[in-house]
mmCIF file of C-alpha atoms in Angstrom:
data_model
loop_
_atom_site.group_PDB
_atom_site.id
_atom_site.type_symbol
_atom_site.label_atom_id
_atom_site.label_comp_id
_atom_site.label_asym_id
_atom_site.label_seq_id
_atom_site.Cartn_x
_atom_site.Cartn_y
_atom_site.Cartn_z
ATOM 1 C CA MET D 1 -74.925 -117.477 183.431
ATOM 2 C CA PRO D 2 -72.550 -114.580 182.796
ATOM 3 C CA GLY D 3 -69.834 -115.262 180.406
ATOM 4 C CA ARG D 4 -66.986 -113.602 178.591
ATOM 5 C CA TYR D 5 -68.686 -113.614 175.304
ATOM 6 C CA THR D 6 -72.296 -113.445 173.822
ATOM 7 C CA GLU D 7 -73.728 -114.939 170.690
ATOM 8 C CA THR D 8 -76.672 -113.624 168.819
ATOM 9 C CA LEU D 9 -78.199 -115.245 165.721
ATOM 10 C CA PHE D 10 -79.576 -113.086 162.900
ATOM 11 C CA ALA D 11 -81.560 -114.360 159.869
ATOM 12 C CA VAL D 12 -80.326 -112.914 156.585
ATOM 13 C CA GLU D 13 -83.228 -111.407 154.471
ATOM 14 C CA ALA D 14 -83.011 -110.546 150.824
ATOM 15 C CA ALA D 15 -82.767 -106.811 151.605
ATOM 16 C CA ASP D 16 -79.824 -107.329 153.943
ATOM 17 C CA CYS D 17 -77.412 -108.113 151.005
ATOM 18 C CA ASP D 18 -76.162 -106.305 147.940
ATOM 19 C CA PRO D 19 -76.122 -108.037 144.587
ATOM 20 C CA PHE D 20 -72.675 -109.687 145.411
ATOM 21 C CA GLY D 21 -73.959 -111.251 148.676
ATOM 22 C CA LEU D 22 -72.220 -108.835 150.966
ATOM 23 C CA ILE D 23 -74.328 -107.706 153.898
ATOM 24 C CA ASN D 24 -75.307 -103.934 153.572
ATOM 25 C CA PHE D 25 -73.252 -101.921 155.852
ATOM 26 C CA ASN D 26 -76.224 -100.619 157.934
ATOM 27 C CA ARG D 27 -77.093 -104.251 158.936
ATOM 28 C CA TYR D 28 -73.556 -104.856 160.217
ATOM 29 C CA VAL D 29 -73.941 -101.799 162.438
ATOM 30 C CA GLU D 30 -77.392 -103.074 163.674
ATOM 31 C CA TRP D 31 -76.127 -106.475 164.352
ATOM 32 C CA VAL D 32 -73.117 -105.226 166.367
ATOM 33 C CA ASN D 33 -75.178 -102.750 168.180
ATOM 34 C CA THR D 34 -77.827 -105.549 169.217
ATOM 35 C CA THR D 35 -75.146 -108.000 170.114
ATOM 36 C CA LYS D 36 -73.306 -105.337 172.207
ATOM 37 C CA LYS D 37 -76.492 -104.609 174.240
ATOM 38 C CA LYS D 38 -77.061 -108.411 174.775
ATOM 39 C CA PHE D 39 -73.579 -108.897 175.917
ATOM 40 C CA PHE D 40 -73.820 -106.220 178.644
ATOM 41 C CA GLU D 41 -77.243 -107.459 179.706
ATOM 42 C CA HIS D 42 -76.065 -111.192 179.765
ATOM 43 C CA ASN D 43 -73.284 -110.235 181.795
ATOM 44 C CA GLY D 44 -75.143 -108.217 184.406
ATOM 45 C CA VAL D 45 -74.034 -104.734 183.446
ATOM 46 C CA SER D 46 -76.910 -103.472 181.253
ATOM 47 C CA ILE D 47 -76.574 -100.373 179.049
ATOM 48 C CA ASP D 48 -79.760 -99.043 180.881
ATOM 49 C CA GLU D 49 -78.104 -99.540 184.256
ATOM 50 C CA MET D 50 -74.917 -97.714 183.185
ATOM 51 C CA GLU D 51 -77.138 -94.683 181.733
ATOM 52 C CA ALA D 52 -79.140 -94.659 184.926
ATOM 53 C CA ALA D 53 -75.723 -94.266 186.834
ATOM 54 C CA GLY D 54 -74.786 -91.302 184.508
ATOM 55 C CA VAL D 55 -72.530 -93.350 182.305
ATOM 56 C CA ASN D 56 -73.208 -93.151 178.506
ATOM 57 C CA LEU D 57 -71.128 -95.435 176.229
ATOM 58 C CA VAL D 58 -70.243 -93.817 172.976
ATOM 59 C CA THR D 59 -68.617 -95.719 170.071
ATOM 60 C CA VAL D 60 -65.639 -93.682 169.048
ATOM 61 C CA ASN D 61 -64.032 -96.176 166.675
ATOM 62 C CA PHE D 62 -65.678 -98.757 164.457
ATOM 63 C CA THR D 63 -63.555 -100.949 162.159
ATOM 64 C CA LEU D 64 -65.235 -103.517 159.972
ATOM 65 C CA ARG D 65 -63.761 -106.196 157.576
ATOM 66 C CA CYS D 66 -66.256 -108.113 155.220
ATOM 67 C CA LEU D 67 -64.758 -111.590 154.634
ATOM 68 C CA SER D 68 -67.490 -113.657 152.803
ATOM 69 C CA PRO D 69 -70.747 -113.334 151.264
ATOM 70 C CA CYS D 70 -74.219 -114.505 152.564
ATOM 71 C CA ARG D 71 -77.502 -115.130 150.844
ATOM 72 C CA GLN D 72 -81.048 -114.740 151.694
ATOM 73 C CA GLY D 73 -81.915 -117.585 154.112
ATOM 74 C CA ASN D 74 -78.599 -117.833 155.715
ATOM 75 C CA ALA D 75 -78.140 -117.304 159.421
ATOM 76 C CA VAL D 76 -75.257 -115.351 160.906
ATOM 77 C CA GLU D 77 -74.176 -115.847 164.464
ATOM 78 C CA VAL D 78 -72.357 -112.780 165.801
ATOM 79 C CA ARG D 79 -70.197 -113.343 168.740
ATOM 80 C CA VAL D 80 -68.799 -110.469 170.897
ATOM 81 C CA GLN D 81 -66.117 -110.426 173.553
ATOM 82 C CA ALA D 82 -64.552 -107.519 175.474
ATOM 83 C CA GLU D 83 -60.670 -107.555 174.646
ATOM 84 C CA ARG D 84 -59.515 -104.639 176.714
ATOM 85 C CA LEU D 85 -60.670 -102.319 179.348
ATOM 86 C CA THR D 86 -59.132 -99.070 180.741
ATOM 87 C CA PRO D 87 -60.503 -96.700 183.123
ATOM 88 C CA GLY D 88 -61.727 -94.595 180.260
ATOM 89 C CA SER D 89 -62.520 -97.095 177.448
ATOM 90 C CA ILE D 90 -63.639 -100.500 176.525
ATOM 91 C CA TYR D 91 -62.751 -102.498 173.359
ATOM 92 C CA LEU D 92 -65.190 -105.082 172.002
ATOM 93 C CA ALA D 93 -64.486 -107.552 169.165
ATOM 94 C CA TYR D 94 -67.112 -109.198 167.010
ATOM 95 C CA THR D 95 -67.075 -112.117 164.682
ATOM 96 C CA GLY D 96 -69.912 -113.083 162.370
ATOM 97 C CA ARG D 97 -70.154 -116.606 161.232
ATOM 98 C CA ASN D 98 -72.402 -118.165 158.607
ATOM 99 C CA THR D 99 -73.957 -121.017 160.636
ATOM 100 C CA GLY D 100 -74.538 -123.075 157.345
ATOM 101 C CA SER D 101 -71.079 -122.881 155.862
ATOM 102 C CA ASN D 102 -69.220 -122.104 159.036
ATOM 103 C CA GLU D 103 -67.422 -119.239 157.201
ATOM 104 C CA THR D 104 -66.449 -115.982 158.847
ATOM 105 C CA VAL D 105 -68.638 -113.365 157.278
ATOM 106 C CA PHE D 106 -67.199 -110.353 158.945
ATOM 107 C CA ARG D 107 -65.026 -109.052 161.907
ATOM 108 C CA ALA D 108 -65.552 -105.812 163.640
ATOM 109 C CA ASP D 109 -63.994 -103.882 166.489
ATOM 110 C CA THR D 110 -65.182 -101.001 168.543
ATOM 111 C CA ILE D 111 -63.767 -98.717 171.107
ATOM 112 C CA MET D 112 -66.162 -96.964 173.321
ATOM 113 C CA TYR D 113 -65.745 -94.147 175.793
ATOM 114 C CA PRO D 114 -67.759 -93.471 178.786
ATOM 115 C CA LEU D 115 -69.297 -89.955 178.816
ATOM 116 C CA ASP D 116 -71.340 -88.212 181.440
ATOM 117 C CA THR D 117 -74.752 -86.753 180.910
ATOM 118 C CA ARG D 118 -73.327 -83.514 179.549
ATOM 119 C CA GLY D 119 -71.244 -85.410 177.033
ATOM 120 C CA MET D 120 -68.022 -84.898 178.747
ATOM 121 C CA ALA D 121 -65.483 -87.817 178.693
ATOM 122 C CA ILE D 122 -65.317 -89.464 182.181
ATOM 123 C CA THR D 123 -63.729 -92.705 183.669
ATOM 124 C CA PHE D 124 -65.854 -95.631 184.705
ATOM 125 C CA PRO D 125 -66.726 -95.405 188.415
ATOM 126 C CA PRO D 126 -64.650 -97.823 190.432
ATOM 127 C CA ALA D 127 -67.372 -100.345 191.155
ATOM 128 C CA LEU D 128 -68.423 -100.531 187.409
ATOM 129 C CA LEU D 129 -64.903 -100.808 186.279
ATOM 130 C CA GLN D 130 -64.452 -103.742 188.615
ATOM 131 C CA ARG D 131 -67.527 -105.390 187.233
ATOM 132 C CA LEU D 132 -66.478 -104.797 183.738
ATOM 133 C CA GLN D 133 -62.969 -106.232 184.414
ATOM 134 C CA LEU D 134 -64.619 -109.609 184.926
ATOM 135 C CA LEU D 135 -65.865 -109.422 181.167
ATOM 136 C CA VAL D 136 -62.477 -108.983 179.653
ATOM 137 C CA SER D 137 -60.996 -111.887 177.928
ATOM 138 C CA PRO D 138 -57.705 -113.260 179.431
#
């Protein structure tokens, strides 16, 4: 059933962490990207559908705060929700939580713009904007 957030579980492997237990930056980006795709699919507006309609989402801002370490064998649940939508942008917020300790591992925020197939900034088509508005947290 569609919802205003989506959660994705990731296993922490030894290669995912630096010697201090912080997740390597590229893994955060992968986890955010995977969770973003699942969020849109789960809520009935897949990235593939948007691209087929000529709307390509491009991340123009990515902020990340590492808050606590993880170790091999931990699991991190990443939760994403849409916080804001304008005709020309969508803001998503992510929280990664260690499922064993319940500590927040990281927070990330992204701002994405819709671009057309030529890479030019556009606004969301009205029907898509209406569907996306249903996903924004109150």
